[in-house]
Coordinates of C-alpha atoms and ligand atoms in Angstrom, one line a residue:
X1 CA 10.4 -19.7 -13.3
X2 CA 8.5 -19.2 -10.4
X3 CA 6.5 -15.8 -9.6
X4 CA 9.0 -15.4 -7.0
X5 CA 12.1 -15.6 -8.7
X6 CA 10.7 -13.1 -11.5
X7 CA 10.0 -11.1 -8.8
X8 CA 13.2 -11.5 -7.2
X9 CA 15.1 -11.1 -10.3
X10 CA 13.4 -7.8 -11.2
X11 CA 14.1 -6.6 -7.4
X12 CA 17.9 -7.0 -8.3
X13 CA 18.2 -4.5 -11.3
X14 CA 15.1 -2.6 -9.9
X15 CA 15.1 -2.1 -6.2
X16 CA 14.7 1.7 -4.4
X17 CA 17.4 3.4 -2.6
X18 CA 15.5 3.8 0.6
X19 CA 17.6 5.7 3.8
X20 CA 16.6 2.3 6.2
X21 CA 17.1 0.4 3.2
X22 CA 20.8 -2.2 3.8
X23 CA 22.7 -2.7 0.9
X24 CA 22.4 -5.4 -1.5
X25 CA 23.3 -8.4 0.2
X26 CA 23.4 -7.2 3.5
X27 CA 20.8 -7.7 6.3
X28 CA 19.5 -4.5 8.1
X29 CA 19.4 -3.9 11.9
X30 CA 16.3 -4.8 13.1
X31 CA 16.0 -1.4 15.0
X32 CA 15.8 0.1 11.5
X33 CA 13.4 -1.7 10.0
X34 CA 10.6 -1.5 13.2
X35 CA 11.6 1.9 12.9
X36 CA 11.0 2.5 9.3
X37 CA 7.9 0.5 9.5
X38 CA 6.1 2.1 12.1
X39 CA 6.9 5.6 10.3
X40 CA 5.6 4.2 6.8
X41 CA 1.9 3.1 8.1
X42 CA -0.7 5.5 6.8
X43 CA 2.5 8.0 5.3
X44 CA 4.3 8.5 2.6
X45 CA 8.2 7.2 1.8
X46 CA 8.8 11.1 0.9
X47 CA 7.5 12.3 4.1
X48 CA 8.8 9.9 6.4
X49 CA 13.1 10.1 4.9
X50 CA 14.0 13.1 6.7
X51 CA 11.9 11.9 10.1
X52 CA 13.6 8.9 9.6
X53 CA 16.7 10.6 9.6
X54 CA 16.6 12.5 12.6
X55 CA 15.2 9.7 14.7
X56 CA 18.4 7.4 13.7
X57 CA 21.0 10.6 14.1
X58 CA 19.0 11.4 17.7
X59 CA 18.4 7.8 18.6
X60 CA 20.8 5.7 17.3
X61 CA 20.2 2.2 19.2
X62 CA 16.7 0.9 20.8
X63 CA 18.2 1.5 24.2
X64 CA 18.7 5.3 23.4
X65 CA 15.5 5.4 22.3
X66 CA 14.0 4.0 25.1
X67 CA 15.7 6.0 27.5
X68 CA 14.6 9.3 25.9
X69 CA 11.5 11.0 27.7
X70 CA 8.2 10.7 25.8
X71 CA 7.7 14.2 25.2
X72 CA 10.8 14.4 23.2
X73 CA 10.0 11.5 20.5
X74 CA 6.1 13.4 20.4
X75 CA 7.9 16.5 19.7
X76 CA 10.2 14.8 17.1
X77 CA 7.2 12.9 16.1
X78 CA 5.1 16.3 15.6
X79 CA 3.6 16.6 11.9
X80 CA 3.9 12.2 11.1
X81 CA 0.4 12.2 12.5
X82 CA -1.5 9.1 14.3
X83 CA 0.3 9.9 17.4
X84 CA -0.4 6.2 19.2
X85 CA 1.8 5.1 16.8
X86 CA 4.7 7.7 18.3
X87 CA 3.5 6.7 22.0
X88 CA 3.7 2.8 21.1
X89 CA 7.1 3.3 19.4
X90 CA 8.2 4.4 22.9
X91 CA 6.7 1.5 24.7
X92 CA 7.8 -0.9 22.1
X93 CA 11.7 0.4 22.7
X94 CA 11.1 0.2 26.4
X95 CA 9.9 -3.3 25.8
X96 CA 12.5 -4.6 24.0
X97 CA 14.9 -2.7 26.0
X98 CA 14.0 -4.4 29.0
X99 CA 12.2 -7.4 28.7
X100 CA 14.5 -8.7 25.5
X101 CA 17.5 -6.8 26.5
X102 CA 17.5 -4.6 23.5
X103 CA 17.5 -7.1 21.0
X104 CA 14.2 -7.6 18.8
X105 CA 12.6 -11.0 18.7
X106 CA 13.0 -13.2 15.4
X107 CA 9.6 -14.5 15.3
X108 CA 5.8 -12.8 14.5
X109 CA 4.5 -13.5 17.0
X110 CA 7.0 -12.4 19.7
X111 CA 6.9 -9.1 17.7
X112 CA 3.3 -9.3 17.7
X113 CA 2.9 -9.2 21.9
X114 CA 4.9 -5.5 21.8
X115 CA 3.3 -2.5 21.6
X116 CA 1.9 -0.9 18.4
X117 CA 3.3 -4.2 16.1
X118 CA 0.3 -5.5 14.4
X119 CA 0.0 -8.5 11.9
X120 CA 1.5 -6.3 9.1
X121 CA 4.5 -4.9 10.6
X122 CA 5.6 -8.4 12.5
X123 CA 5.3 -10.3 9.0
X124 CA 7.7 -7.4 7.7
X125 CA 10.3 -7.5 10.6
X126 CA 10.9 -10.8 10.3
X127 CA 11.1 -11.1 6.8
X128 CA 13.2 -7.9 6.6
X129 CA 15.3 -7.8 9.5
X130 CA 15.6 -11.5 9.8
X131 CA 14.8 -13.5 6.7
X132 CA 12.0 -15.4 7.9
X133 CA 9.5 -16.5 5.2
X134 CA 6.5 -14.5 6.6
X135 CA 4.2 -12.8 4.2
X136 CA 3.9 -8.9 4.6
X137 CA 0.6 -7.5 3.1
X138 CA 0.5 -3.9 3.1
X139 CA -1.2 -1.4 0.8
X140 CA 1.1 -2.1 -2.4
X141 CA 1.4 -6.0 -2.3
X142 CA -2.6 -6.0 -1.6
X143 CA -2.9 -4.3 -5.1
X144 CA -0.2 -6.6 -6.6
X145 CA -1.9 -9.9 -5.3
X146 CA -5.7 -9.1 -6.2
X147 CA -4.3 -8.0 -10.1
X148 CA -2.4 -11.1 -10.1
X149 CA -4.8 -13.4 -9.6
X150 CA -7.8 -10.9 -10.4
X151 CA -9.2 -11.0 -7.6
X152 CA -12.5 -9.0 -7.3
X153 CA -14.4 -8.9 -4.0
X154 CA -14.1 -5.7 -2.9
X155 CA -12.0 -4.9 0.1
X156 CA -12.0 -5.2 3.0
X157 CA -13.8 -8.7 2.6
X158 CA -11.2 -9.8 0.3
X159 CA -8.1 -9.3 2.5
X160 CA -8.3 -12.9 3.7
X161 CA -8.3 -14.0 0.3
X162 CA -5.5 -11.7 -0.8
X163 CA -3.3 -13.0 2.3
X164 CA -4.2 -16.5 1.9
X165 CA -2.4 -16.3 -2.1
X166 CA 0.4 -14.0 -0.9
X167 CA 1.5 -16.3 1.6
X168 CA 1.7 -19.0 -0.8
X169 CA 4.0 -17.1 -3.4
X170 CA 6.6 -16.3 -0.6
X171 CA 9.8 -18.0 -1.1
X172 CA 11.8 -20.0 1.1
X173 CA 15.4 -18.0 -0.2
X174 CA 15.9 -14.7 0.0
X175 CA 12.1 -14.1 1.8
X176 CA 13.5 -10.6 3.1
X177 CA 14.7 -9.4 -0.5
X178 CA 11.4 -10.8 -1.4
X179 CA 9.0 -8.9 0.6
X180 CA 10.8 -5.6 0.0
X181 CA 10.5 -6.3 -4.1
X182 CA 6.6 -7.0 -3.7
X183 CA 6.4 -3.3 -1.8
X184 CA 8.9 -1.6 -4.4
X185 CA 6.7 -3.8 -6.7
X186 CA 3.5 -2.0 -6.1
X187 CA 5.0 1.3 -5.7
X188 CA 6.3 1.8 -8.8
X189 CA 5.2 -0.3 -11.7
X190 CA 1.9 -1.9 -10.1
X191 CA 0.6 1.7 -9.1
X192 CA -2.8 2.2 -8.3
X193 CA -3.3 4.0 -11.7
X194 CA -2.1 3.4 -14.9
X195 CA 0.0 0.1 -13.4
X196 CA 3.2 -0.4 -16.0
X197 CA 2.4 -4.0 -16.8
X198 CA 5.1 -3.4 -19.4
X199 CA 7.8 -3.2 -16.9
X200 CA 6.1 -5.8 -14.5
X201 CA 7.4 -9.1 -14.2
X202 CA 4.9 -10.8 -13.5
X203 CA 2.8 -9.8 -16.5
X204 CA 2.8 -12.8 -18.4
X205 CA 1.0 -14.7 -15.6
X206 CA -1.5 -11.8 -14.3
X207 CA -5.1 -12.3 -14.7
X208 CA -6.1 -9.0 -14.7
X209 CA -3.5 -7.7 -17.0
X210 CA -5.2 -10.6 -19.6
X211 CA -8.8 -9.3 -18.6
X212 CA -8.3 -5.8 -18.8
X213 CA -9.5 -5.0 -15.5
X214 CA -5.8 -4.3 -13.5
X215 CA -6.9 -1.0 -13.0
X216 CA -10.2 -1.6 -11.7
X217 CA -8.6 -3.6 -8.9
X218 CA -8.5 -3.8 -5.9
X219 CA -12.4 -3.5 -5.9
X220 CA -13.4 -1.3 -2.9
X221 CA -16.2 -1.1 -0.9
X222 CA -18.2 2.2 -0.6
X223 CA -16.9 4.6 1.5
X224 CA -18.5 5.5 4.7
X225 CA -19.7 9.5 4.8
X226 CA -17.1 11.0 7.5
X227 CA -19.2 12.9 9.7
X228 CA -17.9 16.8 10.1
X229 CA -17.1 17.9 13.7
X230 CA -16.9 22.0 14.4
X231 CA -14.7 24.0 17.5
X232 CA -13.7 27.2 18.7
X233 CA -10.3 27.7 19.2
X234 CA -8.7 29.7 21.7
X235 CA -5.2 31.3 20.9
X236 CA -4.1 33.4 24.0
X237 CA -1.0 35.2 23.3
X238 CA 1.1 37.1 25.4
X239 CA 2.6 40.7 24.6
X240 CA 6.0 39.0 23.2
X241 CA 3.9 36.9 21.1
X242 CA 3.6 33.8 23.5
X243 CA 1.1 31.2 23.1
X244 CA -0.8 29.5 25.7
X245 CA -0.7 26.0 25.4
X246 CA -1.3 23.0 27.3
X247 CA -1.2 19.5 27.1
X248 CA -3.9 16.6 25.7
X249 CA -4.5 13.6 27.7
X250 CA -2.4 11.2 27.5
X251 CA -5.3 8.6 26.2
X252 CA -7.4 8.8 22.9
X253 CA -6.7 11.2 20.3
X254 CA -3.4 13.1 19.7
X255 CA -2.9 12.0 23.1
X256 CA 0.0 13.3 25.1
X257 CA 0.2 15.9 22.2
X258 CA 0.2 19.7 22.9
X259 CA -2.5 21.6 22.1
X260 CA -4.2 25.5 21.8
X261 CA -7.2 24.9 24.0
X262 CA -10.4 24.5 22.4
X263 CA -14.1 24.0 22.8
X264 CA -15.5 21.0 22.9
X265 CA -15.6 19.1 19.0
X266 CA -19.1 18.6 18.3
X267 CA -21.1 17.8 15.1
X268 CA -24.4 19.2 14.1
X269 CA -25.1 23.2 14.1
X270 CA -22.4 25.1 15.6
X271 CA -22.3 28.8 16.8
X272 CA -18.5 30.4 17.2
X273 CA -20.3 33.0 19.4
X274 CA -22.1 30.1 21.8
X275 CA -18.9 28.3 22.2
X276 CA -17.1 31.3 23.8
X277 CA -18.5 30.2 27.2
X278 CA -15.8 27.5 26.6
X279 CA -13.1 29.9 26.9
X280 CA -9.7 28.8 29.1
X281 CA -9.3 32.1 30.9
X282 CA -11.5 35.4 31.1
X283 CA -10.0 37.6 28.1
X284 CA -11.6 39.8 25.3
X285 CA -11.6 36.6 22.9
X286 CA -12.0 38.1 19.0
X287 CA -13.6 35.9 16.8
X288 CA -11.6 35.7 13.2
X289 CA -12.9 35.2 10.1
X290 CA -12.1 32.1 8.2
X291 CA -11.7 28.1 9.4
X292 CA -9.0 25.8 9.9
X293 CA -9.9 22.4 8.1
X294 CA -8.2 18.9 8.8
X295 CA -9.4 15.8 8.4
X296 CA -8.5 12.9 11.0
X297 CA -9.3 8.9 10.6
X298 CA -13.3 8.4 11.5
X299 CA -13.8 12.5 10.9
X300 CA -13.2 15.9 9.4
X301 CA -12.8 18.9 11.9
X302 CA -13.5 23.0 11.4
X303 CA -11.8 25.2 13.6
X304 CA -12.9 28.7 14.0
X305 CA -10.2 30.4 16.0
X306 CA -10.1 33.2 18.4
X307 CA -7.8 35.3 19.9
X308 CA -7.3 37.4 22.9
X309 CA -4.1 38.8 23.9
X310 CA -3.4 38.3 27.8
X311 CA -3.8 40.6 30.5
X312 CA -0.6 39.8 32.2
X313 CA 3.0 38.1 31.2
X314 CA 2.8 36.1 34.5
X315 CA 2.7 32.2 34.8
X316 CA -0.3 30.8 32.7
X317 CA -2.1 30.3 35.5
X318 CA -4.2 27.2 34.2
X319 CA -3.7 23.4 35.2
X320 CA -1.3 21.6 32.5
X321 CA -0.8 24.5 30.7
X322 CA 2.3 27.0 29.7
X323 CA 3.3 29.6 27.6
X324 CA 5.1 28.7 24.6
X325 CA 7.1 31.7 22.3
X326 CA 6.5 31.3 18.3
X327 CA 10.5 30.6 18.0
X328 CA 10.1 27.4 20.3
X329 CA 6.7 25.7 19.0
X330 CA 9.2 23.3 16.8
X331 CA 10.8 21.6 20.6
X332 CA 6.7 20.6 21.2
X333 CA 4.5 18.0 20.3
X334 CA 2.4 20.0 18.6
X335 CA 0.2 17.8 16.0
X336 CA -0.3 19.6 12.3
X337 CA -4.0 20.8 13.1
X338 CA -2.8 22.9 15.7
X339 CA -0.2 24.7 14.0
X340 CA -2.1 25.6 11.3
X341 CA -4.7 26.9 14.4
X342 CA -1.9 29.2 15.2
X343 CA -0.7 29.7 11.7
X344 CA -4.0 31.4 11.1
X345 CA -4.3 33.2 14.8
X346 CA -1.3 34.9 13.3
X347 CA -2.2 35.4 9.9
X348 CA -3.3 38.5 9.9
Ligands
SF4_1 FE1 0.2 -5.1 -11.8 FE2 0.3 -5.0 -14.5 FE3 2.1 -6.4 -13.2 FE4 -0.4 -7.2 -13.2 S1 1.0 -7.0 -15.0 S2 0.9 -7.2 -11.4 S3 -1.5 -5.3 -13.2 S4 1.8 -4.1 -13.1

């Protein structure tokens, strides 16, 4: 029996109820699976279910989707994190909308020339949503491959290797079915720690497993030190508890997000007390005691926060800027780092 078929056959008794998951048998709308797979890159399945969710309820077709404005998939976005990815899944519907009249292309690399679908995701889509025998690496099946065939050059260097033996092990039949057991595979018998080669079907032939060493693997190389970046943030609040907030642009990070203004994020020695020069509007800014943390891809980030309360319930009076009331902040884009920045302006 192939490694394939094992896995295949597992997959049949085994496989996760997933919400963009079709029914055995069935084939899934493409829609759903670009959707699903966009959401699942760097999170969780638990966090990304009830997202997933809404996003189908709200936008039920690509066209819908692509006709809604921006602002309202970063606001239903808000709290996913890596924001391109909500901006790209916006372009990407637009671009299938229009330039493939709403119908996904069957082939990596058509899927490959639209916004925010890398090597990973294509390989998936077409294997999911359309049957094709491409080989989908992510996370899980990386782990799955280099215990399999004990693979130990540390990633990233081995990811060439990894992909090369994948790709071989992918079968003509049932390819979708296939790539979905390899993921449901990984996440639940070939975890990261303690794997349960017990329950794996693929343990008879898996090198690791014989050497002892299915734990150790993947081999990973040394992390690089994030470097720490520090900021004073300024919560202006209005008499009826309005925020002042104002909007990122739309390029680099949380781009096109919402945001509490802020100083500049520098590294190195930081002085709450300097950075008040850095202040939106004139007000009698308080400096509170404590520090938001949150850590983004290439660095972790302190916030000290300050607050002022306005002189006037006028307009905000500053370019790109409005006043927001606590009982709206879920209709904006606000990313997670900011509301916990206003989560502790209000703490006390
Ligand atoms: Fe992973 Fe164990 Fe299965 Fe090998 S036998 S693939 S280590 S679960």
């Amino acid at each position: 029996m192939s490694h394939a078929s094992r896995v295949l056959a597992w997959y049949d008794r085994h496989r996760r109820t997933l919400p963009w998951r079709a029914p055995a048998g069935e084939r899934p709308e493409p829609y759903v699976v670009w959707l699903s797979e966009i959401m699942l890159q760097q999170t969780t399945v638990t966090t990304v279910g009830d997202y997933f969710r809404r996003f189908i309820a709200r936008w039920p077709k690509v066209e819908a989707l692509a006709a809604a404005p921006l602002d309202d998939v970063l606001s239903a976005w808000a709290g996913l994190g890596y924001y391109a990815r909500a901006r790209n899944l916006h372009a990407c519907a637009r671009a299938v909308t229009e330039q493939h009249a709403g119908r996904f292309p069957d082939d990596e690399d058509a899927l490959r020339a639209l916004p925010g679908i890398g090597r990973y995701t294509a390989a998936a889509i077409a294997a999911i949503a359309f049957d094709r025998p491409a080989s989908a690496v992510d996370g899980n099946v990386e782990r799955v491959i280099a215990r399999l065939f004990a693979i130990e050059t540390p990633l990233p260097d081995a990811k060439p290797e990894i992909a090369e033996h994948a790709a071989r092990l992918v079968p003509r039949n049932r390819a979708g079915d296939y790539a979905q057991a390899l993921m449901d595979l990984g996440a639940t018998v070939c975890m990261p720690r303690n794997p349960r080669c017990m329950l794996c079907p693929l343990a008879t032939a898996c090198r690791a497993r014989k050497l002892g060493i299915a734990e150790q693997l993947p081999a990973r190389a040394p992390k690089q030190q994030k470097p720490t970046r520090r900021g004073l943030a300024f919560v202006l609040a209005r008499r009826d508890g309005a925020v002042l907030l104002r909007k990122r642009p739309v390029t680099g990070l949380l781009g096109g997000m919402d945001e509490v203004p802020s100083s500049a994020w520098r590294e190195g020695t930081f002085a709450a007390e300097s950075a008040l020069v850095e202040a939106p509007v004139h007000a009698s800014w308080r400096i509170l005691d404590g520090i938001v943390r949150h850590t983004f891809t290439h660095f972790h980030l302190e916030l000290t926060v300050a607050r002022a309360t306005a002189a006037t319930d006028g307009p905000a009076g500053l370019p790109g800027a409005a006043w927001c009331t606590i009982d709206r902040m879920t209709e904006r884009a606000l990313p997670t780092v900011m509301r916990k920045v206003i989560a502790h302006a209000f703490k006390e």
